[in-house]
Amino acid sequence: MTPIATFSLVARDPATGDLGVAVASKFLAVGFVVPWLEAGVGAVATQSYANPRFGPQGLALLKAGAGMDEVLATFRRTDPGLETRQFGLVSAQGESLSFTGKDCHAWAGGQAGPNYAAQGNILAGPEVVQALVETFHSRTDLPFPERLTAALLAADRAGGDQRGRQSAALVVVGAGKGYGGMDRWIDLRVDDHPDPCAELERLLGIHRLLFSKPQSPSLLLPEDIAWIQALLGREGRYAGAVSGIWDEATEKAFAELMGIENLEERYPGGPYLDPEALRYLKGKFGSADPKR
């Protein structure tokens, strides 16, 4: 069995109850093995000579009301290779556990406290886990997913996996917050990349653009409506006048365009759009001649 030399942060957002796992490794597609989450239940990261059964088993135990000591006792009873394993758990109530078996490859260790468990093995040193913890605690100015990726990048820049870089992943769950009402609202993986933690941050920015629901979309100005109508005409979706006046034909064509651009989550309907989405469209499509 190949060791998964990994550093991970399992965490809960006390403001929302969302749960997340951020992980990076010199291991192909680490997001396939390490993170396991269920909204309203808990989150697990299983690594080192990883036992992937710890994911569903740990979540089932937490769902049944088990405490951290009981989860650890169950893992110990059912897995004779426990001392080669490393894992972190956080419950939906913020209880946590970080476990490092005595046979994990050095440097290996972890820290846990309310709402977080940070751990890693085959690391440059304890400063990697310390960077995870310090950044998670200090960057409360960031939204929860960005806070997790910032912690992951800080740990990577502190030395990370002593064998090098290859993959990273971020999974965040919250009841009904994902696309189409799913609980899993962020699920991003960088499977093979020379700088996977930085790439993960870039992907999160794209995810925010495409799937964030704007809280207060702005009423489009007549000149913006005219630009949209000219663009829709140029794209062959609208045959009406470039009037700067919103109408049913404009709305139908614009909704189609937003769907094709995977921006439907950002469009509330009518002559309203958040400024970030409008800037993206103008940046992508450039000027559209309003004369017809």
Short mmCIF file of N, CA, C and O in Angstrom, two decimals, residues 44 46 51 53-59 61 69-82 87 89 97 99:
data_model
loop_
_atom_site.label_atom_id
_atom_site.label_comp_id
_atom_site.label_asym_id
_atom_site.label_seq_id
_atom_site.Cartn_x
_atom_site.Cartn_y
_atom_site.Cartn_z
N VAL A 44 -14.35 13.98 7.73
CA VAL A 44 -13.24 13.09 8.03
C VAL A 44 -12.18 13.26 6.95
O VAL A 44 -12.51 13.35 5.76
N THR A 46 -8.86 10.95 5.92
CA THR A 46 -8.12 9.72 6.20
C THR A 46 -6.90 9.65 5.31
O THR A 46 -7.01 9.76 4.08
N ASN A 51 -6.86 4.23 5.29
CA ASN A 51 -7.97 3.28 5.29
C ASN A 51 -9.21 4.05 4.83
O ASN A 51 -9.81 4.79 5.62
N ARG A 53 -12.11 3.20 4.43
CA ARG A 53 -13.34 2.84 5.15
C ARG A 53 -13.57 3.77 6.34
O ARG A 53 -14.69 3.86 6.84
N PHE A 54 -12.51 4.44 6.81
CA PHE A 54 -12.67 5.36 7.93
C PHE A 54 -13.63 6.49 7.58
O PHE A 54 -14.26 7.06 8.47
N GLY A 55 -13.73 6.83 6.29
CA GLY A 55 -14.64 7.91 5.90
C GLY A 55 -16.09 7.57 6.19
O GLY A 55 -16.71 8.17 7.08
N PRO A 56 -16.66 6.61 5.47
CA PRO A 56 -18.07 6.27 5.73
C PRO A 56 -18.30 5.71 7.12
O PRO A 56 -19.35 5.97 7.73
N GLN A 57 -17.33 4.96 7.66
CA GLN A 57 -17.50 4.42 9.00
C GLN A 57 -17.53 5.53 10.05
O GLN A 57 -18.38 5.53 10.95
N GLY A 58 -16.63 6.48 9.92
CA GLY A 58 -16.60 7.59 10.87
C GLY A 58 -17.86 8.44 10.81
O GLY A 58 -18.42 8.82 11.84
N LEU A 59 -18.33 8.70 9.60
CA LEU A 59 -19.55 9.50 9.46
C LEU A 59 -20.76 8.76 10.03
O LEU A 59 -21.62 9.37 10.67
N LEU A 61 -20.75 6.62 12.46
CA LEU A 61 -20.64 6.67 13.92
C LEU A 61 -21.06 8.04 14.45
O LEU A 61 -21.80 8.13 15.44
N ASP A 69 -13.92 9.83 21.23
CA ASP A 69 -13.26 8.67 21.86
C ASP A 69 -13.85 7.36 21.37
O ASP A 69 -13.13 6.37 21.16
N GLU A 70 -15.16 7.36 21.17
CA GLU A 70 -15.82 6.14 20.69
C GLU A 70 -15.44 5.84 19.24
O GLU A 70 -15.23 4.67 18.87
N VAL A 71 -15.32 6.89 18.42
CA VAL A 71 -14.89 6.68 17.04
C VAL A 71 -13.48 6.09 17.01
O VAL A 71 -13.21 5.11 16.31
N LEU A 72 -12.57 6.68 17.79
CA LEU A 72 -11.21 6.18 17.84
C LEU A 72 -11.16 4.73 18.34
O LEU A 72 -10.44 3.89 17.78
N ALA A 73 -11.92 4.42 19.37
CA ALA A 73 -11.95 3.05 19.90
C ALA A 73 -12.46 2.07 18.85
O ALA A 73 -11.94 0.94 18.73
N THR A 74 -13.45 2.47 18.07
CA THR A 74 -13.98 1.60 17.02
C THR A 74 -12.94 1.37 15.93
O THR A 74 -12.74 0.24 15.46
N PHE A 75 -12.27 2.43 15.51
CA PHE A 75 -11.22 2.28 14.50
C PHE A 75 -10.12 1.34 15.02
O PHE A 75 -9.61 0.50 14.28
N ARG A 76 -9.76 1.51 16.28
CA ARG A 76 -8.70 0.69 16.86
C ARG A 76 -9.11 -0.79 16.90
O ARG A 76 -8.31 -1.68 16.63
N ARG A 77 -10.37 -1.02 17.20
CA ARG A 77 -10.88 -2.38 17.32
C ARG A 77 -11.00 -3.08 15.97
O ARG A 77 -10.82 -4.29 15.86
N THR A 78 -11.28 -2.30 14.92
CA THR A 78 -11.60 -2.91 13.63
C THR A 78 -10.45 -2.84 12.62
O THR A 78 -10.56 -3.45 11.54
N ASP A 79 -9.38 -2.13 12.95
CA ASP A 79 -8.29 -1.97 11.99
C ASP A 79 -6.95 -2.33 12.63
O ASP A 79 -6.39 -1.56 13.40
N PRO A 80 -6.41 -3.50 12.30
CA PRO A 80 -5.12 -3.91 12.89
C PRO A 80 -3.95 -3.04 12.44
O PRO A 80 -2.89 -3.06 13.06
N GLY A 81 -4.13 -2.27 11.37
CA GLY A 81 -3.06 -1.39 10.88
C GLY A 81 -3.18 0.04 11.37
O GLY A 81 -2.59 0.95 10.76
N LEU A 82 -3.89 0.25 12.46
CA LEU A 82 -4.20 1.62 12.90
C LEU A 82 -2.94 2.46 13.10
O LEU A 82 -2.96 3.66 12.81
N PHE A 87 -5.60 10.39 10.70
CA PHE A 87 -6.90 10.92 10.32
C PHE A 87 -7.29 12.09 11.20
O PHE A 87 -6.77 12.26 12.31
N LEU A 89 -10.98 14.30 12.38
CA LEU A 89 -12.44 14.32 12.38
C LEU A 89 -12.93 15.60 13.03
O LEU A 89 -12.34 16.08 14.00
N LEU A 97 -10.92 15.60 16.56
CA LEU A 97 -9.88 14.64 16.90
C LEU A 97 -8.87 14.60 15.76
O LEU A 97 -9.25 14.58 14.59
N PHE A 99 -5.54 12.16 14.87
CA PHE A 99 -4.82 10.95 15.29
C PHE A 99 -3.67 10.69 14.34
O PHE A 99 -3.84 10.72 13.11
#
